[in-house]
Coordinates of C-alpha atoms and ligand atoms in Angstrom, one line a residue:
X1 CA 114.5 81.4 75.3
X2 CA 113.5 81.9 78.9
X3 CA 116.1 83.4 81.1
X4 CA 116.1 82.5 84.8
X5 CA 117.4 84.4 87.8
X6 CA 116.8 83.7 91.5
X7 CA 115.7 87.3 91.9
X8 CA 114.0 89.5 89.3
X9 CA 113.8 93.2 90.1
X10 CA 111.4 95.4 88.1
X11 CA 112.8 99.0 87.7
X12 CA 116.2 100.6 88.2
X13 CA 115.5 103.7 90.2
X14 CA 116.5 104.0 93.9
X15 CA 114.5 100.9 94.7
X16 CA 115.8 98.6 92.1
X17 CA 119.4 99.6 92.3
X18 CA 119.3 99.6 96.1
X19 CA 117.8 96.1 96.1
X20 CA 120.5 94.7 93.7
X21 CA 123.3 96.2 95.7
X22 CA 122.0 95.0 99.1
X23 CA 121.3 91.5 97.7
X24 CA 124.8 91.3 96.4
X25 CA 126.1 92.3 99.8
X26 CA 124.4 89.3 101.2
X27 CA 125.9 87.0 98.5
X28 CA 122.8 86.9 96.2
X29 CA 124.2 87.6 92.8
X30 CA 121.8 85.7 90.6
X31 CA 119.8 88.8 90.0
X32 CA 118.3 90.5 86.9
X33 CA 116.9 94.0 86.7
X34 CA 114.1 94.4 84.1
X35 CA 113.9 98.1 83.0
X36 CA 111.5 99.5 80.4
X37 CA 113.8 102.4 79.5
X38 CA 117.3 102.4 78.2
X39 CA 119.1 103.5 81.3
X40 CA 118.9 103.4 85.1
X41 CA 117.4 106.2 87.2
X42 CA 113.7 105.8 87.5
X43 CA 111.8 108.9 88.2
X44 CA 115.1 110.9 88.1
X45 CA 115.6 109.7 84.5
X46 CA 112.1 110.4 83.4
X47 CA 111.5 113.8 85.0
X48 CA 113.7 116.1 83.0
X49 CA 111.5 119.1 83.0
X50 CA 113.2 122.5 83.4
X51 CA 114.0 123.1 87.0
X52 CA 113.5 119.5 88.1
X53 CA 115.1 119.1 91.4
X54 CA 114.6 117.4 94.7
X55 CA 112.7 119.2 97.4
X56 CA 114.2 117.0 100.1
X57 CA 117.7 118.1 101.2
X58 CA 120.6 116.5 99.4
X59 CA 122.0 115.2 102.7
X60 CA 119.1 112.8 103.0
X61 CA 118.8 112.0 99.3
X62 CA 121.4 109.4 98.8
X63 CA 121.8 105.8 100.1
X64 CA 123.1 105.7 103.6
X65 CA 125.5 103.1 102.4
X66 CA 126.7 105.2 99.5
X67 CA 126.7 108.8 100.7
X68 CA 127.5 111.4 98.1
X69 CA 130.0 114.0 99.5
X70 CA 129.8 115.9 96.3
X71 CA 126.4 117.4 96.0
X72 CA 126.8 120.9 94.7
X73 CA 123.7 122.3 96.3
X74 CA 121.7 121.8 99.4
X75 CA 118.7 120.7 97.3
X76 CA 120.1 118.7 94.4
X77 CA 119.0 119.1 90.8
X78 CA 117.7 116.2 88.7
X79 CA 120.8 115.8 86.5
X80 CA 123.0 115.5 89.6
X81 CA 120.7 112.9 91.2
X82 CA 120.6 111.0 87.9
X83 CA 124.4 111.1 87.7
X84 CA 124.6 109.8 91.3
X85 CA 122.4 106.8 90.4
X86 CA 124.3 106.1 87.2
X87 CA 127.6 106.2 89.1
X88 CA 126.2 104.0 91.8
X89 CA 125.2 101.4 89.2
X90 CA 128.6 101.7 87.4
X91 CA 130.7 101.5 90.6
X92 CA 128.7 98.5 91.9
X93 CA 128.6 96.6 88.6
X94 CA 124.9 96.7 88.4
X95 CA 124.7 97.6 84.7
X96 CA 125.6 94.1 83.4
X97 CA 122.6 92.7 85.4
X98 CA 120.2 95.2 83.8
X99 CA 118.0 94.3 80.8
X100 CA 117.0 97.5 79.2
X101 CA 114.0 97.9 77.0
X102 CA 112.3 95.2 78.9
X103 CA 109.0 96.7 80.0
X104 CA 107.3 94.2 82.3
X105 CA 104.0 93.3 80.6
X106 CA 102.9 90.4 82.7
X107 CA 104.1 88.5 85.8
X108 CA 102.4 85.3 86.8
X109 CA 103.0 83.1 89.8
X110 CA 103.2 79.5 88.9
X111 CA 101.7 77.5 91.8
X112 CA 103.3 74.2 90.6
X113 CA 106.8 75.4 90.0
X114 CA 106.5 78.0 92.8
X115 CA 108.1 80.7 90.8
X116 CA 107.3 83.8 88.8
X117 CA 107.0 83.8 85.0
X118 CA 107.6 87.3 83.7
X119 CA 107.0 88.4 80.2
X120 CA 108.6 91.7 79.0
X121 CA 108.5 93.6 75.8
X122 CA 111.5 91.7 74.7
X123 CA 111.6 88.3 76.3
X124 CA 110.5 85.8 78.9
X125 CA 112.0 85.3 82.4
X126 CA 111.5 83.2 85.4
X127 CA 112.4 84.1 88.9
X128 CA 112.0 82.6 92.4
X129 CA 111.5 86.0 93.9
X130 CA 110.0 89.1 92.3
X131 CA 110.9 92.6 93.7
X132 CA 108.8 95.4 92.4
X133 CA 110.7 98.7 92.3
X134 CA 108.6 100.5 89.7
X135 CA 107.6 103.3 92.1
X136 CA 104.2 104.8 92.6
X137 CA 104.9 107.9 90.7
X138 CA 105.9 106.5 87.4
X139 CA 102.7 106.5 85.4
X140 CA 101.7 110.1 84.4
X141 CA 98.1 111.0 84.9
X142 CA 96.4 113.0 82.2
X143 CA 92.9 114.2 83.1
X144 CA 89.9 113.5 80.9
X145 CA 88.9 116.9 79.7
X146 CA 86.2 117.4 77.1
X147 CA 87.7 118.1 73.7
X148 CA 91.3 117.2 74.7
X149 CA 91.8 114.9 71.7
X150 CA 90.8 117.8 69.4
X151 CA 93.8 119.9 70.5
X152 CA 96.0 120.7 67.5
X153 CA 98.9 122.3 69.4
X154 CA 101.8 120.5 71.2
X155 CA 100.9 118.9 74.5
X156 CA 102.9 116.8 76.9
X157 CA 103.1 115.8 80.6
X158 CA 105.8 117.2 82.9
X159 CA 107.3 113.7 83.3
X160 CA 107.6 113.3 79.5
X161 CA 109.0 116.7 78.7
X162 CA 109.2 117.6 75.0
X163 CA 112.7 119.2 74.8
X164 CA 112.4 119.5 71.0
X165 CA 109.6 122.0 71.4
X166 CA 110.8 125.5 71.8
X167 CA 108.5 127.5 74.1
X168 CA 109.9 130.9 73.0
X169 CA 107.0 133.3 72.1
X170 CA 104.4 130.6 72.6
X171 CA 101.0 130.9 74.3
X172 CA 101.4 128.2 76.9
X173 CA 98.8 126.6 79.3
X174 CA 99.9 124.7 82.3
X175 CA 97.3 122.5 84.1
X176 CA 98.2 121.7 87.7
X177 CA 100.1 123.6 90.4
X178 CA 101.7 120.8 92.4
X179 CA 105.3 120.0 93.2
X180 CA 106.3 119.6 89.6
X181 CA 104.6 122.7 88.2
X182 CA 106.0 125.0 90.8
X183 CA 109.5 123.9 89.6
X184 CA 109.0 124.3 85.9
X185 CA 106.7 127.2 85.6
X186 CA 109.3 129.8 86.9
X187 CA 111.8 128.3 84.4
X188 CA 109.6 128.5 81.3
X189 CA 107.9 131.8 82.2
X190 CA 110.5 134.2 80.7
X191 CA 110.4 132.4 77.4
X192 CA 106.7 132.3 76.8
X193 CA 104.6 135.1 75.3
X194 CA 101.7 134.3 77.6
X195 CA 101.5 131.7 80.3
X196 CA 98.1 130.6 81.7
X197 CA 98.4 128.5 84.8
X198 CA 95.3 126.6 85.6
X199 CA 94.9 126.0 89.3
X200 CA 92.2 123.8 90.8
X201 CA 93.3 124.1 94.4
X202 CA 95.8 126.4 96.0
X203 CA 98.7 124.6 97.6
X204 CA 100.5 125.5 100.8
X205 CA 104.1 126.4 100.2
X206 CA 107.4 126.3 102.1
X207 CA 110.4 128.3 101.0
X208 CA 113.2 126.3 99.4
X209 CA 116.3 127.2 101.4
X210 CA 118.6 126.2 98.6
X211 CA 122.3 127.2 98.7
X212 CA 125.6 126.2 97.2
X213 CA 127.4 123.6 99.2
X214 CA 130.8 125.1 99.9
X215 CA 134.1 123.5 98.9
X216 CA 135.1 123.2 102.5
X217 CA 131.9 121.3 103.3
X218 CA 132.4 118.9 100.4
X219 CA 136.0 118.4 101.4
X220 CA 135.0 117.7 104.9
X221 CA 132.3 115.2 103.9
X222 CA 134.7 113.5 101.5
X223 CA 137.4 113.1 104.1
X224 CA 135.3 112.5 107.2
X225 CA 132.1 110.6 106.2
X226 CA 131.1 110.6 109.9
X227 CA 130.7 114.4 109.8
X228 CA 128.3 114.0 106.8
X229 CA 126.5 111.2 108.7
X230 CA 126.0 113.6 111.6
X231 CA 124.7 116.4 109.4
X232 CA 122.4 113.8 107.8
X233 CA 121.0 112.8 111.2
X234 CA 120.4 116.4 112.1
X235 CA 118.5 117.0 108.9
X236 CA 116.6 113.8 109.3
X237 CA 115.4 114.6 112.9
X238 CA 114.6 118.1 112.0
X239 CA 112.2 116.9 109.3
X240 CA 110.7 114.2 111.5
X241 CA 109.1 117.0 113.5
X242 CA 106.8 117.6 110.6
X243 CA 105.5 114.0 111.1
X244 CA 104.4 115.0 114.6
X245 CA 102.3 117.8 113.0
X246 CA 101.0 115.7 110.1
X247 CA 100.0 112.7 112.2
X248 CA 99.5 113.6 115.8
X249 CA 99.0 117.3 116.5
X250 CA 98.3 119.5 113.4
X251 CA 98.4 122.6 115.6
X252 CA 102.2 122.3 115.7
X253 CA 102.1 123.1 112.0
X254 CA 100.8 126.6 112.9
X255 CA 104.3 128.0 112.6
X256 CA 104.9 126.6 109.1
X257 CA 101.4 127.9 108.1
X258 CA 102.4 131.4 109.2
X259 CA 105.7 131.2 107.2
X260 CA 103.7 130.2 104.2
X261 CA 101.2 133.0 104.5
X262 CA 103.9 135.6 105.3
X263 CA 105.7 134.6 102.1
X264 CA 102.5 135.0 100.1
X265 CA 101.9 138.4 101.6
X266 CA 105.4 139.6 100.9
X267 CA 105.6 138.2 97.4
X268 CA 102.1 138.9 96.1
X269 CA 100.8 142.5 96.4
X270 CA 97.6 142.1 94.4
X271 CA 94.9 141.1 96.9
X272 CA 92.8 139.3 94.3
X273 CA 95.8 137.1 93.3
X274 CA 96.7 136.6 96.9
X275 CA 93.2 135.4 97.7
X276 CA 93.3 132.9 94.8
X277 CA 96.6 131.6 96.2
X278 CA 95.4 131.2 99.8
X279 CA 94.6 127.6 100.6
X280 CA 91.2 126.9 102.3
X281 CA 92.3 123.7 104.1
X282 CA 94.7 122.7 106.8
X283 CA 98.4 123.0 106.2
X284 CA 99.9 119.7 105.2
X285 CA 96.6 118.1 104.1
X286 CA 98.0 118.0 100.5
X287 CA 101.7 117.7 99.9
X288 CA 103.3 121.0 100.8
X289 CA 105.1 122.4 97.8
X290 CA 108.6 123.6 98.3
X291 CA 109.4 126.8 96.3
X292 CA 110.8 130.2 96.6
X293 CA 110.0 131.5 93.1
X294 CA 106.4 130.3 92.5
X295 CA 104.6 133.4 93.9
X296 CA 106.9 135.9 92.3
X297 CA 106.5 134.2 88.9
X298 CA 102.7 134.4 89.1
X299 CA 103.0 138.2 89.4
X300 CA 104.8 138.6 86.1
X301 CA 102.9 140.5 83.4
X302 CA 102.8 137.6 81.0
X303 CA 101.4 135.2 83.6
X304 CA 97.7 134.6 84.4
X305 CA 96.5 132.4 87.2
X306 CA 93.2 130.9 86.1
X307 CA 91.0 129.4 88.9
X308 CA 87.9 128.9 86.9
X309 CA 87.4 125.3 86.0
X310 CA 88.3 124.1 82.5
X311 CA 85.1 123.4 80.6
X312 CA 86.5 122.4 77.2
X313 CA 89.6 122.2 75.1
X314 CA 89.3 123.3 71.5
X315 CA 91.9 122.8 68.7
X316 CA 93.8 126.0 69.6
X317 CA 92.2 127.2 72.9
X318 CA 91.0 126.4 76.3
X319 CA 87.5 127.5 77.5
X320 CA 86.8 127.9 81.1
X321 CA 83.5 127.4 82.9
X322 CA 82.8 131.2 82.8
X323 CA 82.9 131.0 79.0
X324 CA 86.3 132.7 78.6
X325 CA 88.3 131.3 75.7
X326 CA 92.1 131.6 75.8
X327 CA 94.2 130.9 72.7
X328 CA 96.8 128.3 73.5
X329 CA 99.4 126.6 71.3
X330 CA 101.2 124.5 73.9
X331 CA 99.5 122.5 76.7
X332 CA 101.6 121.1 79.5
X333 CA 100.2 118.8 82.1
X334 CA 101.6 119.1 85.6
X335 CA 98.8 116.8 86.7
X336 CA 100.7 114.2 88.7
X337 CA 100.7 110.5 88.5
X338 CA 98.5 107.4 89.0
X339 CA 99.7 107.1 92.5
X340 CA 97.0 105.2 94.3
X341 CA 95.6 102.9 91.5
X342 CA 99.0 101.2 91.0
X343 CA 98.6 100.6 87.3
X344 CA 101.4 97.9 87.4
X345 CA 99.0 95.8 89.6
X346 CA 97.0 95.0 86.4
X347 CA 100.0 93.1 85.1
X348 CA 100.6 90.9 88.1
X349 CA 98.7 87.7 88.6
X350 CA 98.7 85.2 91.4
X351 CA 98.4 81.4 91.2
X352 CA 94.6 81.6 90.8
X353 CA 94.9 84.1 88.0
X354 CA 93.7 87.0 90.0
X355 CA 95.4 90.3 89.3
X356 CA 96.9 92.4 92.1
X357 CA 94.6 95.3 91.1
X358 CA 91.6 93.0 91.3
X359 CA 92.7 91.9 94.8
X360 CA 93.1 95.4 95.9
X361 CA 89.7 96.5 94.8
X362 CA 88.1 95.6 98.1
X363 CA 91.2 95.6 100.3
X364 CA 94.1 97.7 99.1
X365 CA 97.1 97.3 101.2
X366 CA 100.1 95.2 101.9
X367 CA 101.6 93.6 104.9
X368 CA 104.2 96.0 106.4
X369 CA 103.8 97.9 103.1
X370 CA 105.8 95.2 101.3
X371 CA 104.2 91.8 100.9
X372 CA 100.7 90.8 99.8
X373 CA 98.5 87.9 100.9
X374 CA 97.9 85.5 97.9
X375 CA 101.0 86.7 96.1
X376 CA 104.0 84.5 97.2
X377 CA 107.5 85.8 97.0
X378 CA 106.4 89.2 95.8
X379 CA 108.1 92.1 97.5
X380 CA 106.9 95.6 96.7
X381 CA 109.2 98.6 97.4
X382 CA 107.3 101.8 98.2
X383 CA 104.2 99.7 98.5
X384 CA 100.9 100.8 99.9
X385 CA 101.1 103.2 102.9
X386 CA 104.8 103.6 102.8
X387 CA 104.9 107.1 101.3
X388 CA 105.9 110.2 103.2
X389 CA 105.3 113.9 102.7
X390 CA 108.1 115.2 104.9
X391 CA 111.3 113.3 104.4
X392 CA 113.4 111.2 102.0
X393 CA 111.8 108.1 100.3
X394 CA 115.3 106.7 100.2
X395 CA 115.0 106.2 103.9
X396 CA 111.8 104.2 103.4
X397 CA 113.3 102.1 100.5
X398 CA 116.3 101.2 102.8
X399 CA 113.9 100.2 105.6
X400 CA 111.9 97.9 103.3
X401 CA 115.1 96.5 101.9
X402 CA 116.1 95.3 105.3
X403 CA 112.9 93.4 105.5
X404 CA 113.2 91.9 102.0
X405 CA 116.8 90.8 102.7
X406 CA 115.8 89.2 105.9
X407 CA 113.0 87.3 104.1
X408 CA 115.5 86.2 101.4
X409 CA 117.9 85.0 104.1
X410 CA 115.0 83.1 105.7
X411 CA 114.4 81.3 102.4
X412 CA 118.1 80.4 102.1
X413 CA 118.4 79.2 105.7
X414 CA 115.3 77.0 105.5
X415 CA 113.9 74.6 103.0
X416 CA 111.1 77.0 102.3
X417 CA 110.7 78.0 98.7
X418 CA 108.3 80.8 99.0
X419 CA 106.4 82.9 101.6
X420 CA 103.2 84.8 101.5
X421 CA 101.7 86.8 104.3
X422 CA 98.7 85.3 106.0
X423 CA 95.5 87.3 105.5
X424 CA 94.8 87.9 109.2
X425 CA 98.1 89.7 110.0
X426 CA 97.8 91.8 106.8
X427 CA 94.2 92.8 107.7
X428 CA 95.2 93.6 111.3
X429 CA 98.2 95.6 110.1
X430 CA 96.1 97.7 107.7
X431 CA 93.3 98.2 110.2
X432 CA 95.9 99.7 112.5
X433 CA 97.1 102.0 109.8
X434 CA 93.7 103.2 108.9
X435 CA 92.8 103.8 112.5
X436 CA 95.9 105.9 112.9
X437 CA 95.1 107.6 109.6
X438 CA 91.9 109.1 111.0
X439 CA 93.7 111.5 113.2
X440 CA 96.1 112.7 110.6
X441 CA 95.9 116.1 108.8
X442 CA 95.6 114.2 105.5
X443 CA 92.2 112.8 106.7
X444 CA 91.0 115.8 108.8
X445 CA 92.5 118.7 106.9
X446 CA 89.5 119.3 104.6
X447 CA 91.1 118.7 101.3
X448 CA 91.2 116.0 98.5
X449 CA 94.6 114.8 97.4
X450 CA 96.4 112.2 95.4
X451 CA 97.0 110.4 98.8
X452 CA 93.4 109.2 98.7
X453 CA 92.0 106.5 96.4
X454 CA 88.6 106.7 94.8
X455 CA 86.9 105.5 98.0
X456 CA 88.7 108.2 100.0
X457 CA 91.1 105.9 101.7
X458 CA 94.6 107.0 102.2
X459 CA 96.6 104.1 100.9
X460 CA 99.7 106.2 100.0
X461 CA 101.1 107.5 103.3
X462 CA 102.5 106.0 106.4
X463 CA 100.6 107.6 109.3
X464 CA 103.4 108.1 111.7
X465 CA 107.1 108.9 112.0
X466 CA 109.4 107.4 109.4
X467 CA 111.4 105.6 112.1
X468 CA 108.4 103.6 113.1
X469 CA 108.2 102.2 109.6
X470 CA 111.8 101.4 109.9
X471 CA 111.1 99.5 113.1
X472 CA 108.1 97.7 111.5
X473 CA 110.4 96.4 108.7
X474 CA 113.4 95.7 110.7
X475 CA 113.0 92.0 110.8
X476 CA 111.2 89.4 108.7
X477 CA 108.5 87.7 110.8
X478 CA 108.0 84.1 109.4
X479 CA 105.1 83.5 111.9
X480 CA 102.9 85.8 109.9
X481 CA 103.6 83.9 106.7
X482 CA 102.5 80.8 105.0
X483 CA 105.5 78.8 103.9
X484 CA 105.5 76.9 100.5
X485 CA 107.9 74.2 99.7
X486 CA 108.7 73.1 96.2
X487 CA 108.2 69.3 95.9
X488 CA 111.3 67.3 95.1
X489 CA 109.9 66.0 91.8
X490 CA 109.4 69.6 90.6
X491 CA 112.8 70.6 91.7
X492 CA 114.4 67.8 89.7
X493 CA 112.3 68.7 86.6
X494 CA 113.3 72.4 86.8
X495 CA 117.0 71.4 87.3
X496 CA 116.8 69.1 84.3
X497 CA 115.2 71.8 82.2
X498 CA 117.9 74.3 83.2
X499 CA 120.7 72.0 82.0
Ligands
N01_1 O1 101.6 116.2 90.8 P1 100.5 116.6 92.0 P2 103.1 116.7 90.7 N1 92.1 119.6 86.3 O2 99.6 115.4 92.0 C1 96.1 119.3 89.3 C2 106.5 114.1 93.8 N2 107.4 115.1 93.4 O3 103.7 116.0 89.5 O4 95.4 119.9 93.8 C3 92.8 120.6 86.9 O5 101.2 117.0 93.2 C4 96.0 119.1 90.8 O6 95.0 119.9 91.3 P3 94.4 119.5 92.8 C5 105.8 114.6 95.1 O7 105.5 113.5 95.9 C6 108.6 115.2 94.1 O8 103.3 118.1 90.9 O9 94.2 118.0 92.8 N3 93.9 120.4 87.7 C7 97.4 119.5 91.2 O10 97.6 120.9 91.3 C8 104.5 115.1 94.5 O11 103.5 115.2 95.4 C9 109.5 116.1 93.8 O12 93.2 120.3 92.8 C10 94.2 119.1 87.9 C11 98.3 119.0 90.1 O13 97.4 118.8 88.9 C12 104.3 114.1 93.4 O14 105.6 113.9 92.8 C13 109.3 117.0 92.7 C14 93.4 118.0 87.3 C15 98.9 117.7 90.3 O15 99.8 117.8 91.4 C16 103.4 114.6 92.3 O16 103.7 116.0 92.0 C17 108.1 116.9 92.0 C18 92.3 118.3 86.6 N4 91.5 117.4 86.0 C19 107.2 116.0 92.4 N5 94.0 116.9 87.8 C20 110.7 116.1 94.6 O17 111.4 117.1 94.5 C21 95.0 117.2 88.5 N6 95.1 118.5 88.6 C22 111.1 115.0 95.5

């Protein structure tokens, strides 16, 4: 049997839960959330690796409309964030609207009915509006390395941590040294017999000024939410200054660069190791990793930082380009995610049968990061060019939600059934983004990063301050959209079928 909801939401992370909550605030309750896993939480449910935590301050990492006065540390751990999201879903009655185990396999726009047909692993759904909240960092990326399939030990990705596998006394190889690896490597190092960390590119680091949040602070935030809001603003504006460096004047980042190099000097005595860890591109070009225990961990006697490229993986070893073979019984990928190829786009089809991925081949991008020409009533949270390297993605999600809600209100206020952005405004919008992108450190900093797609275009990040994205998504702008109206006959047919 096909279940219908006015709004279908894919995913139950910050995006999906935030969408369900805000829609309900506006009186839209006919909503279903389709979730592939068996609980809410998104990336904070999936990333359970040791040491998983947020590298954005806790004060910024909750919904502005559901601040958490109870964070125990200034940078929250994954279990605490997951518990926050579960509590949020419980307190706001979102769980009954969730369909767990329903991985979205295919979504097709029906140009006659003017609605979405969604097939999941467990059922069929229709929806007038489809909100994508699956997140760009949900599909782990495992590199193709010769011989990988021959490996006979245990291997897993950081976002699918194998907690059954005890690392005590093991010869472990970690591939990748990004934001995830710098969190779990220091946690697993004491257990392992030998830990080989394979680094392709050195990352710039910033210390993680983590501390316990005092009881007095928590009490104050609980009693006087305005004080917490003030503290939140202060942290927000402090971090916005990074956007100035990333997108306008990279020279401003000189201070941060010095802090990073000073830490490296202080924490790593060995000049050879220090050299290996010194980035050869501009600060901020790749996402800066936030850590205070990465460098000290790499100096431990059982740790080796390997910078020679991996030539081959054998059943129980890894061979590097210089011919050295290292025995390995556990292989952990800290190799990131399919961030710019949006794998979910292969499952979404418009009325002409074209997939979103196909459409994006020549012209990736969305209008205001949220809607896509040719795909009516599809709203993508954390869509193309909405990412940030310096502040909280929750801020961006809330900004986009304002736009989506305004669009939903527009549909309710008028007799319009569906809207899709016109091609011209979308092209203009993305040209502006790419023009601005040219002067950012991500384009000029001399590095390659997951921000860039195969053609070298940055379709991940917003090339300005986050508040400018908030301004761009403040209000739905119907003039930039084509309006579709469901004919009366189709309306009657659908109504009759629903009875
Ligand atoms: O992944 P990454 P991540 N051979 O893509 C290397 C968010 N996040 O999971 O730099 C060898 O950053 C790759 O090398 P290189 C955050 O947005 C947030 O760590 O490309 N190495 C790199 O070192 C972050 O940016 C939090 O040369 C290979 C690493 O793998 C995003 O998630 C916490 C390789 C991948 O680093 C992803 O972080 C954690 C190959 N073939 C993560 N392929 C918060 O706290 C890749 N690498 C909010």
